Coordinates of C-alpha atoms in Angstrom, one line a residue:
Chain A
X113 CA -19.8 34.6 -107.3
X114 CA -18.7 35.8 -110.8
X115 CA -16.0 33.9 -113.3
X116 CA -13.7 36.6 -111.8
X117 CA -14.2 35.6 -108.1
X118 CA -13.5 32.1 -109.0
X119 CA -10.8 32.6 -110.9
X120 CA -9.4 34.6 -107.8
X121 CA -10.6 32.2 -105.3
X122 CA -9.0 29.5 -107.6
X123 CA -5.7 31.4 -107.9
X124 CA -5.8 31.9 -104.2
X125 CA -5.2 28.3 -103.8
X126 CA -3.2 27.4 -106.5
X127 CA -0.7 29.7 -104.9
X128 CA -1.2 28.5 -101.4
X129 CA -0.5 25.2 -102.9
X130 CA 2.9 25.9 -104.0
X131 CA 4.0 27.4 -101.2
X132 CA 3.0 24.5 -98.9
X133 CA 5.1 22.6 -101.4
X134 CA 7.9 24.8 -101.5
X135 CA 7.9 24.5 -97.4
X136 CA 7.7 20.7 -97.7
X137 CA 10.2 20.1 -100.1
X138 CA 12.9 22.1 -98.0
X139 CA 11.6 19.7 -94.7
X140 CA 11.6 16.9 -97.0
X141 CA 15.7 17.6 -98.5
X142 CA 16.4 19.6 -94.7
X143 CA 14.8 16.8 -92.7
X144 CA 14.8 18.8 -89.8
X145 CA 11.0 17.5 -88.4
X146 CA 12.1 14.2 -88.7
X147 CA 15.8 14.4 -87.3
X148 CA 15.0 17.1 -84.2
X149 CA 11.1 17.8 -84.1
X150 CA 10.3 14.2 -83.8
X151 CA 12.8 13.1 -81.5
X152 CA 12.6 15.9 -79.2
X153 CA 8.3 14.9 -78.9
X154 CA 9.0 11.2 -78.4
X155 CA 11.6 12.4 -75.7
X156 CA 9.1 14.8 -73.8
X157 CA 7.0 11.4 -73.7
X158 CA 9.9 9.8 -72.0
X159 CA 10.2 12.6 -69.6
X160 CA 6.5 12.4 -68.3
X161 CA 7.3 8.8 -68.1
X162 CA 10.1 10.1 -65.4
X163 CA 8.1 12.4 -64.1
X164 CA 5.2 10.7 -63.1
X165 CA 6.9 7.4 -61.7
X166 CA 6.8 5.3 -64.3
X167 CA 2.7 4.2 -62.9
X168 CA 1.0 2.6 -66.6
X169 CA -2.5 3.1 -64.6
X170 CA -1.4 7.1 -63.9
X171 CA 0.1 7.4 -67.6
X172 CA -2.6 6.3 -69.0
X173 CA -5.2 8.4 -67.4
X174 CA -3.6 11.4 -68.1
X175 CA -2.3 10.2 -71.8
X176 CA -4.8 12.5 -73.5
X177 CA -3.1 15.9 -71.4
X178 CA 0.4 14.5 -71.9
X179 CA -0.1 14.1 -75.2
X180 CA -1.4 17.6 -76.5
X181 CA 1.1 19.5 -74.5
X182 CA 4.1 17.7 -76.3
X183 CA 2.4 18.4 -79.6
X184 CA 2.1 22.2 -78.6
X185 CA 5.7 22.0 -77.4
X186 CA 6.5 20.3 -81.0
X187 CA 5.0 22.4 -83.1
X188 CA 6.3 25.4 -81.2
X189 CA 9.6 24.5 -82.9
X190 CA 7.8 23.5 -86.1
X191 CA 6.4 26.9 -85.9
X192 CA 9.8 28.3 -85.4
X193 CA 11.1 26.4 -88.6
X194 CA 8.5 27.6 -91.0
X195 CA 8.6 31.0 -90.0
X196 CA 12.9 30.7 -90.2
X197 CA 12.7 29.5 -93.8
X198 CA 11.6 33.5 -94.9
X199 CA 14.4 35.0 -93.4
X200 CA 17.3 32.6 -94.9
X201 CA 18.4 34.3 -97.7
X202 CA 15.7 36.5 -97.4
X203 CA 13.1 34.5 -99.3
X204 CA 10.2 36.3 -97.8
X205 CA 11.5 39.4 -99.9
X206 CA 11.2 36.8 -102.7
X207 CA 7.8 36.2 -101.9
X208 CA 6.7 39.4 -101.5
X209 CA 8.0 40.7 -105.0
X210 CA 6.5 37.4 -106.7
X211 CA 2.9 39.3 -106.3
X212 CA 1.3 36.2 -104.5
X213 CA -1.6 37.3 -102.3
X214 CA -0.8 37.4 -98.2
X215 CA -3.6 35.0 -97.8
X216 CA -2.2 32.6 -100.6
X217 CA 1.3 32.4 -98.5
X218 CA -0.5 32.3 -95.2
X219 CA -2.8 29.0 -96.1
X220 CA 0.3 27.6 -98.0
X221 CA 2.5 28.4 -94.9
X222 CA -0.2 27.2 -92.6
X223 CA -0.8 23.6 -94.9
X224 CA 3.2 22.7 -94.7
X225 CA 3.3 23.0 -90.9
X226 CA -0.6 21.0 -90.7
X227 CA 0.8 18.1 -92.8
X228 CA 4.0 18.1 -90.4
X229 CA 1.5 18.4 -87.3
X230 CA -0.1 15.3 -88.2
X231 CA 2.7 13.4 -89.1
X232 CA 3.8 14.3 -85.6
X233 CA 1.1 13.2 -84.1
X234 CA 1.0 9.8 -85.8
X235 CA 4.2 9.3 -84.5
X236 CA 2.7 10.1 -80.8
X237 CA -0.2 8.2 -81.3
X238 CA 2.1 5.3 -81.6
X239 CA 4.2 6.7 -78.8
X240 CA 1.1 6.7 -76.0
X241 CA 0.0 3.3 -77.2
X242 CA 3.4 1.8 -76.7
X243 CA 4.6 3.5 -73.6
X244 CA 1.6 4.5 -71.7
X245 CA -0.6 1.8 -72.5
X246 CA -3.3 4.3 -74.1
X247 CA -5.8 2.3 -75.6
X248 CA -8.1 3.5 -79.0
X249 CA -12.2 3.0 -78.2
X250 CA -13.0 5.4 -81.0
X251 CA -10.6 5.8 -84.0
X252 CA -12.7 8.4 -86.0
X253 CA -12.9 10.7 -82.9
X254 CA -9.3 10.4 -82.3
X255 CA -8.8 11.5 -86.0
X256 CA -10.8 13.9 -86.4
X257 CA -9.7 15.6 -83.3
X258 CA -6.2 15.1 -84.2
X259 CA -7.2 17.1 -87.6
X260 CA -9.2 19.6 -86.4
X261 CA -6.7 20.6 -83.8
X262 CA -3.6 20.2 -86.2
X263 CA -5.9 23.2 -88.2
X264 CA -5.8 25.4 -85.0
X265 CA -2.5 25.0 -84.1
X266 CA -1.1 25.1 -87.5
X267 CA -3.4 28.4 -88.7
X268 CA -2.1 30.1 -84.9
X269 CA 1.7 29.0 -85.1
X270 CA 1.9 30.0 -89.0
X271 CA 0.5 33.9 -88.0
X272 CA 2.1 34.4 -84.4
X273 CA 5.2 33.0 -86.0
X274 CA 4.9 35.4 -88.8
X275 CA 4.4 38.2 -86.1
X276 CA 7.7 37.4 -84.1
X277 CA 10.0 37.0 -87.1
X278 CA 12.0 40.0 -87.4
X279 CA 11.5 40.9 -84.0
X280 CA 14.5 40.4 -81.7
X281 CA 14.0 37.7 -78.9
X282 CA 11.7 36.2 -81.0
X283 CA 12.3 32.1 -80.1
X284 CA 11.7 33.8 -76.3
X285 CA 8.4 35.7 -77.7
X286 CA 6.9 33.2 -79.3
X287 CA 5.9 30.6 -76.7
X288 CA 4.4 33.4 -74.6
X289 CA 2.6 34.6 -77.3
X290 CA 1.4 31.9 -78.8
X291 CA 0.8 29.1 -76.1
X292 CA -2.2 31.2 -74.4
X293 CA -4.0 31.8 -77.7
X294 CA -3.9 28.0 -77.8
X295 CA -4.7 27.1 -74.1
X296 CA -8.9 26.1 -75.7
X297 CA -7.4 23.7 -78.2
X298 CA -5.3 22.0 -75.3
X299 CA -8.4 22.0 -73.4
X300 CA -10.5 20.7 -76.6
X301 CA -8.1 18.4 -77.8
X302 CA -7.4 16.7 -74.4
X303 CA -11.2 16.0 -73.3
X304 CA -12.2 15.1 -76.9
X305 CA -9.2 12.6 -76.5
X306 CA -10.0 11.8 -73.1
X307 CA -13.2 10.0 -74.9
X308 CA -11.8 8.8 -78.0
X309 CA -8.9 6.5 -75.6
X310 CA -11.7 6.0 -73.0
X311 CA -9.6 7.6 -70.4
X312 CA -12.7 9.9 -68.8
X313 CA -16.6 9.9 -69.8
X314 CA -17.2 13.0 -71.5
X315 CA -18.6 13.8 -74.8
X316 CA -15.7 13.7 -77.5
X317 CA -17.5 15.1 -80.5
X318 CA -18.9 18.1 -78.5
X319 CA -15.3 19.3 -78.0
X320 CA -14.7 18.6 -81.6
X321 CA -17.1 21.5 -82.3
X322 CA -15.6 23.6 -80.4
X323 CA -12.3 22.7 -81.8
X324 CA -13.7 22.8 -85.7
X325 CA -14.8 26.4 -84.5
X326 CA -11.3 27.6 -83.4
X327 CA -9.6 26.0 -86.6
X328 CA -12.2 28.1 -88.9
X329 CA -11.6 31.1 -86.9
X330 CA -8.0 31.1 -86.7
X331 CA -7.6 30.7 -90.4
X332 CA -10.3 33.3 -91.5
X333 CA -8.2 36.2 -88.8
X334 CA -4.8 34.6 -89.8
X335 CA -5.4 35.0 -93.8
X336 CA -7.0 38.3 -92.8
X337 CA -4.2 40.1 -90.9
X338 CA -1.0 38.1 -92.9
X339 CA -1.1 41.0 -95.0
X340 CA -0.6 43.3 -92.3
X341 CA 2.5 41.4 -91.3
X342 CA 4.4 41.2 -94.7
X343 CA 4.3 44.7 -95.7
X344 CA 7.0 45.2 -93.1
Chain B
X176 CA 4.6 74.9 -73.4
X177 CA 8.1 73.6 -71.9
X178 CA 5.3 72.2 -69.5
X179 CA 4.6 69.8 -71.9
X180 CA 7.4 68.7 -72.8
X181 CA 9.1 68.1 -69.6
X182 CA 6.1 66.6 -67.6
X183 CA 3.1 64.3 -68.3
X184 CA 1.1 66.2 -65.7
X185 CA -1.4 69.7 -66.2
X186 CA -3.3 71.2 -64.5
X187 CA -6.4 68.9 -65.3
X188 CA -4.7 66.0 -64.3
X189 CA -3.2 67.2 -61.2
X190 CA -6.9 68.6 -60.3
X191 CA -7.9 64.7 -61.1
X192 CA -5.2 63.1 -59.0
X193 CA -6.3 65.3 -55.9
X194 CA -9.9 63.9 -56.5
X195 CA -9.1 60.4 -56.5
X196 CA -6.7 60.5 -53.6
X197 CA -9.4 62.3 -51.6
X198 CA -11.5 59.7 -53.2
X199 CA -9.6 57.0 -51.9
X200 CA -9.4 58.0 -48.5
X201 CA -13.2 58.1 -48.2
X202 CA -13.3 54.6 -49.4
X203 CA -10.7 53.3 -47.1
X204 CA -13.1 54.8 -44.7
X205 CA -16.5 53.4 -45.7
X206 CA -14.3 50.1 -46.2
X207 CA -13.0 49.8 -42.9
X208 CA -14.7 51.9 -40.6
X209 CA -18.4 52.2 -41.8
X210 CA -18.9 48.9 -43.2
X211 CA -19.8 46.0 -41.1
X212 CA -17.9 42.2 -42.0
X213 CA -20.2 40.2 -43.6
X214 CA -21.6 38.2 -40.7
X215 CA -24.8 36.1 -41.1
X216 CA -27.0 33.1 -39.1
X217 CA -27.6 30.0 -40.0
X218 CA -31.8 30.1 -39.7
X219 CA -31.6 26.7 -37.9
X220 CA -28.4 25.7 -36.6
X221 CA -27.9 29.6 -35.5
X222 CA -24.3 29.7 -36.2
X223 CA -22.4 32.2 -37.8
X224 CA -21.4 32.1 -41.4
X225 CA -20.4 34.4 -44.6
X226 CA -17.4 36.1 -45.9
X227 CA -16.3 38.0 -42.9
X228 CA -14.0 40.4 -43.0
X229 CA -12.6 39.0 -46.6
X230 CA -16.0 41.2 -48.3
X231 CA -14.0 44.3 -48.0
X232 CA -11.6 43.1 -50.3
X233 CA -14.6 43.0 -52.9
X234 CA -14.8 47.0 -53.0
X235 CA -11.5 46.6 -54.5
X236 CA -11.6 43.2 -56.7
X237 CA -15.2 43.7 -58.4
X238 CA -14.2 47.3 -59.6
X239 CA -10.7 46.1 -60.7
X240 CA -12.5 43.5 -63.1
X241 CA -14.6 45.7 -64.5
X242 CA -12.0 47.7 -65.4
X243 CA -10.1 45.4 -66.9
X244 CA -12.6 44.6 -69.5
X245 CA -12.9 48.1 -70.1
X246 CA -9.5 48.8 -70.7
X247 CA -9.1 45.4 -73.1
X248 CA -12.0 46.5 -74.9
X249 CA -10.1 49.9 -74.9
X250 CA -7.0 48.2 -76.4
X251 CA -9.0 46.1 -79.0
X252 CA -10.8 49.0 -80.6
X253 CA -7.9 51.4 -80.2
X254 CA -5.9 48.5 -82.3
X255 CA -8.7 48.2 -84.6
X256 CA -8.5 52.1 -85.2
X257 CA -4.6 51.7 -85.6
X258 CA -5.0 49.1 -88.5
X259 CA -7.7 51.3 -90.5
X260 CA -6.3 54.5 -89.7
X261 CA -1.8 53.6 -88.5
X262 CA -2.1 57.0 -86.5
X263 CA -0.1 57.5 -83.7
X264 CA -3.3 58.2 -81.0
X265 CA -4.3 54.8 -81.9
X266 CA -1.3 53.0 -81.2
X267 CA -0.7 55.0 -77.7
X268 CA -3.8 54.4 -76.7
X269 CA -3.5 50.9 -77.2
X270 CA -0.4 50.3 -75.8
X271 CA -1.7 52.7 -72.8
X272 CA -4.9 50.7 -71.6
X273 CA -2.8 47.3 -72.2
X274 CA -0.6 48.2 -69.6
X275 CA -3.5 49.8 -67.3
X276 CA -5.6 46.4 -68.1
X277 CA -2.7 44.3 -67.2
X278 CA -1.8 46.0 -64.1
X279 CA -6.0 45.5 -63.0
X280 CA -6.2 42.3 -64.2
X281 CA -3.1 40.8 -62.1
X282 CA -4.6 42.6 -58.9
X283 CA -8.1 41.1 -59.9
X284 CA -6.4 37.9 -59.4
X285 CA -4.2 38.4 -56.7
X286 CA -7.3 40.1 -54.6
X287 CA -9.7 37.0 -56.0
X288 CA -6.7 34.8 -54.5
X289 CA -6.6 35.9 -51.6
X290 CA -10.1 36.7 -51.1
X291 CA -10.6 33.4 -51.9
X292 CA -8.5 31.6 -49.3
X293 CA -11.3 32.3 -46.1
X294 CA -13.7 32.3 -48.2
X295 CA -13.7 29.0 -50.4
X296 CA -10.9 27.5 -48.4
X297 CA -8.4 27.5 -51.4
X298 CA -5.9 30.0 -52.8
X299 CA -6.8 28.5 -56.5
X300 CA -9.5 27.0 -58.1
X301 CA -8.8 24.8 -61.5
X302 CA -12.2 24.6 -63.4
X303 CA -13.6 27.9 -62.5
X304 CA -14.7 29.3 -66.0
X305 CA -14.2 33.4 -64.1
X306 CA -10.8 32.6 -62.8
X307 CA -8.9 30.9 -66.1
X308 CA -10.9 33.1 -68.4
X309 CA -9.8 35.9 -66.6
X310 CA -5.5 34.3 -65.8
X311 CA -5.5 33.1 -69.7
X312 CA -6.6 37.1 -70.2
X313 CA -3.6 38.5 -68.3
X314 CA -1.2 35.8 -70.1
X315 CA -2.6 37.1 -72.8
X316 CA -1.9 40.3 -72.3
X317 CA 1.3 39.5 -70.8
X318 CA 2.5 38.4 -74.0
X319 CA 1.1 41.8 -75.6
X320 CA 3.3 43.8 -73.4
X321 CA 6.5 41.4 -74.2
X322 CA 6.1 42.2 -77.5
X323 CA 5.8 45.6 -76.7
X324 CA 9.4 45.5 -75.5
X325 CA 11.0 44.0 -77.7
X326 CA 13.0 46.5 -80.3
X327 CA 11.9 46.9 -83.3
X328 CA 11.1 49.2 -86.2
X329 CA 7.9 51.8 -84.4
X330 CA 5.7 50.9 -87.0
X331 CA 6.1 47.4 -87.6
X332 CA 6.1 46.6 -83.9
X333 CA 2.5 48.8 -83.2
X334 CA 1.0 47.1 -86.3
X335 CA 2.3 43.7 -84.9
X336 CA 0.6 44.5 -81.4
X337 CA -2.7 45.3 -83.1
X338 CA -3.0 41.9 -84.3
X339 CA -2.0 40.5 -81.2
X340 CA -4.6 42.8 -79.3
X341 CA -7.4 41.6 -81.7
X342 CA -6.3 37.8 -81.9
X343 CA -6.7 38.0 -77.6
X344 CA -10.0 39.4 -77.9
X345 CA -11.2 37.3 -80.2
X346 CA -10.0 34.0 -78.2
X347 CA -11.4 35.2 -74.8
X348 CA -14.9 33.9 -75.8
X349 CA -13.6 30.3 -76.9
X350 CA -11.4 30.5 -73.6
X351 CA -14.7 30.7 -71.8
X352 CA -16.4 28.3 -73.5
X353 CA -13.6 25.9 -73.6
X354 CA -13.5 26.3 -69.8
X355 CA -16.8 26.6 -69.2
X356 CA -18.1 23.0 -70.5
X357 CA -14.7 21.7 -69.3
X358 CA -15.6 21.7 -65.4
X359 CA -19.3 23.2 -66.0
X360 CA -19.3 25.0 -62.5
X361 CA -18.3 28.4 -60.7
X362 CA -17.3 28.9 -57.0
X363 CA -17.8 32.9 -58.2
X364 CA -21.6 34.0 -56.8
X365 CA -24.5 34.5 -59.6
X366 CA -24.4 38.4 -59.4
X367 CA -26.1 40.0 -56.3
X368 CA -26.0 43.5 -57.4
X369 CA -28.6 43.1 -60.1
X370 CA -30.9 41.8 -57.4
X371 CA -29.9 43.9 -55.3
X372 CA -29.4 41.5 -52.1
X373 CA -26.6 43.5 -50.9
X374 CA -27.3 46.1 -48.2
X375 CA -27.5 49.4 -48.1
X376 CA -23.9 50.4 -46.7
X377 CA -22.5 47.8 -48.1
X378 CA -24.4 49.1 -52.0
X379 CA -23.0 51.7 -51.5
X380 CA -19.5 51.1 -50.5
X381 CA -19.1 49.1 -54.0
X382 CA -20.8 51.8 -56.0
X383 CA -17.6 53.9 -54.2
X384 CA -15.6 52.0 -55.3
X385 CA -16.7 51.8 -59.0
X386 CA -16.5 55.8 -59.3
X387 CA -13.2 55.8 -57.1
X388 CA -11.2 53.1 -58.7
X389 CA -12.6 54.1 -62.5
X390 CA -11.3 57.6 -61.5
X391 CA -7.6 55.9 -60.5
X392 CA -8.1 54.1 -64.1
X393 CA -9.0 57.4 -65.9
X394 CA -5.4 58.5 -63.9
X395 CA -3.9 56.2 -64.8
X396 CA -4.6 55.9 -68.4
X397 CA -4.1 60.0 -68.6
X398 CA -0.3 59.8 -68.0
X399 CA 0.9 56.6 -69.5
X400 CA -1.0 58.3 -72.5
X401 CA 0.5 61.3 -72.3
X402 CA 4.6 58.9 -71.9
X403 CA 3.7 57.5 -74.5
X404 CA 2.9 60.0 -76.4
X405 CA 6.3 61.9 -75.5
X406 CA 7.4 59.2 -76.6
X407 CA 6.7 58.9 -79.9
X408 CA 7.1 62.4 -79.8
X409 CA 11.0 62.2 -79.0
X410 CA 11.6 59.3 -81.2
X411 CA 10.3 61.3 -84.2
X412 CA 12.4 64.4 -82.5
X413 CA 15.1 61.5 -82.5
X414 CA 15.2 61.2 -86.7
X415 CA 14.6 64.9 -87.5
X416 CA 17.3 65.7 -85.5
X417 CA 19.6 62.9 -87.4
X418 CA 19.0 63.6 -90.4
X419 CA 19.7 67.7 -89.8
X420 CA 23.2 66.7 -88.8
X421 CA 23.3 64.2 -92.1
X422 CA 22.5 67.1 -93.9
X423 CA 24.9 69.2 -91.8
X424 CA 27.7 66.6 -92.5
X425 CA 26.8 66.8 -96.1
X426 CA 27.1 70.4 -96.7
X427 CA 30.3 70.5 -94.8
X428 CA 31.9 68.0 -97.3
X429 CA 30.2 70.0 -100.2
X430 CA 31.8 72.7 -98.8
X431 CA 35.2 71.1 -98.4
X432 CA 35.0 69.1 -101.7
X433 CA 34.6 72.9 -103.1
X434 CA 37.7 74.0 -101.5
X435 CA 39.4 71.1 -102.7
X436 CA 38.5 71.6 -106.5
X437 CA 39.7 75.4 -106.0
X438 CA 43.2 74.7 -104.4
X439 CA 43.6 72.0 -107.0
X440 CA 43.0 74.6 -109.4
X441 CA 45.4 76.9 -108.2

């Protein structure tokens, strides 16, 4: 690679960079992960408390399921949020006119709604340890996982939610377009879990292949095709 | 050429529906008259076993997933072709086999469903890599055709589905993996056809219903083409047709503004 494909490369990030920030700073002044997002996760937790009797032995086994479909369910509205900010006061115009590359505002886009994923999670981690009982055998697995997944999800949300903004019915659209493009990271995420809290003998870090293998996918086609989505 | 306009049928197509209804009545035939039901004996116990009279739903079900693939693989490189070229054809023919695929794939699982109830005892199977590769297809696709109806800008919305086309083909393989090590089994049989353990009749009632139900597909495909088209057609009939009577409105208050300047004059 020449000076000049570094230097693009370099600038690529540079700009993703202040985009991420620019989406964090208005969660961090706007608060609205840590007011609604988070509380609505912790009460989903709750609810499969309800649901499934209140039986520790029964929460606990399925701890690993439980938790991955409240973080899809979370970052459905953390997906929602990110792609919201662009259309108050028309900042994606903004955006647009400020010359940054589609894949340098996809990856910064994608970055702010990863480091909100895995605050979220943290805050479930704590939530299946106290209320279920969910136990840790193998913290590295259980982090990496967490990571690799939070990549998926976040790379998926930032481009489907890109895609339903500025469509009509789009908080409806989004769940069903998005939650089946996710259904291998529930399925990764969950078994690689299901070893990493010892709740079912399988091998962990083969999932976590298969998960490192969505996440690089999903953010090659999302940086790819953002640019179709913004010249609207 | 009012023909056109008014109809999505010709004389090609009407030639072609007359075919596959006369195709179809010969499979219902071979189906249900000339076929036997899958009856077998057990070489020691001698009792009876096998699928029974559930096979002849296969003549319908293996042809319907075939055809499924084909007409997603139809919609992926149709969306493809829309993003490197944004013509119209593209888009129609996307949006076209979508619907065809989708309408296939939900009677693939319905037929599989039911098919499934003699045969493996259960309406469902969880952890059968076929069955949720092919259900996380049709949600999938489902999606697809939601975002299909939802108003929006023409252009935006066919440049919108491309991507969600593309994105579902490219998942399908890590939905099949993902499934696939998840359970690590298959109720579905290893293919027989290749080996060809199937008999004669029975061959050849499935080879049927291939041509028969891909000539129902190419049918299919023919006129929800041609809507579409129309269509797209009317929509951009739709904008000429506005902005002739903007212009019309405009040369009518030139007109009057005219008139206005003169009798001010006078």
């Amino acid at each position: 690679m020449g000076s000049r494909g570094v230097g693009q490369v370099r600038e690529l990030f540079t700009d993703a960079r202040l985009v991420a920030t620019r989406d964090l700073r208005i969660e961090a002044r706007s608060r609205v992960l840590l007011n609604q997002v988070a509380p609505f996760a912790l009460l989903v937790l709750v609810l499969f408390g309800f649901a499934l009797d209140a039986d520790q032995r029964t929460l606990r086994t399925f701890a690993p399921g439980l938790f991955w479909v409240t973080v899809l369910l979370a970052a459905l509205l953390a997906v929602q949020r990110s792609a919201s900010i662009e259309h108050a006061d028309d900042a994606h115009t903004g955006l647009r006119l400020s010359g940054m590359a589609a894949a340098s505002v996809f990856l910064g886009k994608a970055a702010a709604v990863f480091v909100q994923l895995i605050v979220l999670e943290i805050l479930l981690t704590v939530g299946i340890v106290v209320l279920y009982g969910s136990e840790v055998d193998d913290p590295a697995l259980l982090a990496l996982t967490a990571v690799a997944a939070a990549v998926g999800v976040a790379t998926t949300g930032t481009l489907y939610g890109a895609l339903a903004s500025g469509l009509g019915a789009r908080e409806t659209l989004l769940p069903i377009l998005l939650l089946p493009v996710l259904a291998p990271v529930l399925i990764g995420a969950t078994r690689s879990f299901d070893d990493a809290l010892g709740a079912a003998a399988v091998d962990g870090w083969a999932w976590l292949g298969l998960l490192a293998v969505f996440g690089l996918v999903a953010t090659v086609l999302g940086a790819l095709a953002h640019g179709a989505m913004i010249e609207d | 050429m009012a023909d056109s306009t008014t109809s999505t049928g010709s004389p090609g197509s009407r030639l072609l529906g007359l075919t596959t209804l006369v195709g179809l009545a010969g499979l219902l035939l071979f189906a249900f008259v000339f076929t036997e039901p899958d009856v077998r004996l057990h070489p020691t116990t001698g009792e009876e076993f096998g699928q029974f009279d559930a096979v002849r739903l296969l003549y319908l079900h293996v042809p319907m997933a075939v055809l499924t693939y084909v007409a997603f693989l139809t919609c992926a490189v149709a969306s493809a072709g829309y993003l490197l070229k944004r013509g119209a054809w593209w888009d129609v023919t996307a949006h076209a086999s979508a619907e065809v695929g989708t309408v296939c794939c939900g009677l693939v699982l319905v037929t599989g469903s039911i098919w499934g109830r003699p045969v493996w005892n259960t309406w469902w199977e969880w952890g059968d890599v076929r069955l949720m590769t092919t259900l996380v297809l049709f949600l999938l696709f489902t999606g697809y055709l939601a975002l299909r109806r939802t108003p929006a800008e023409p252009q935006r919305q066919a440049r919108r589905a491309a991507i969600v086309a593309l994105v579902a083909v490219v998942d399908i393989p890590l939905v099949n993996r993902s499934v696939e090590w998840w359970e690590n089994r298959t109720l579905h049989q290893q293919s027989t056809l290749a080996e060809l353990k199937i008999e004669d009749l029975t061959l050849f009632t499935l080879m049927l219903g291939f041509v028969v139900f891909g000539l129902v597909f190419a049918w299919l495909m023919l006129h929800r083409f041609r809507v579409g088209w129309l269509e797209h057609a009317q929509a951009g009939h739709e904008v000429a047709l506005a902005i002739a009577e903007r212009h019309a409105e405009m040369e009518t208050l030139d007109v009057d503004a005219a008139i206005g300047q003169t009798g001010g004059g006078k």
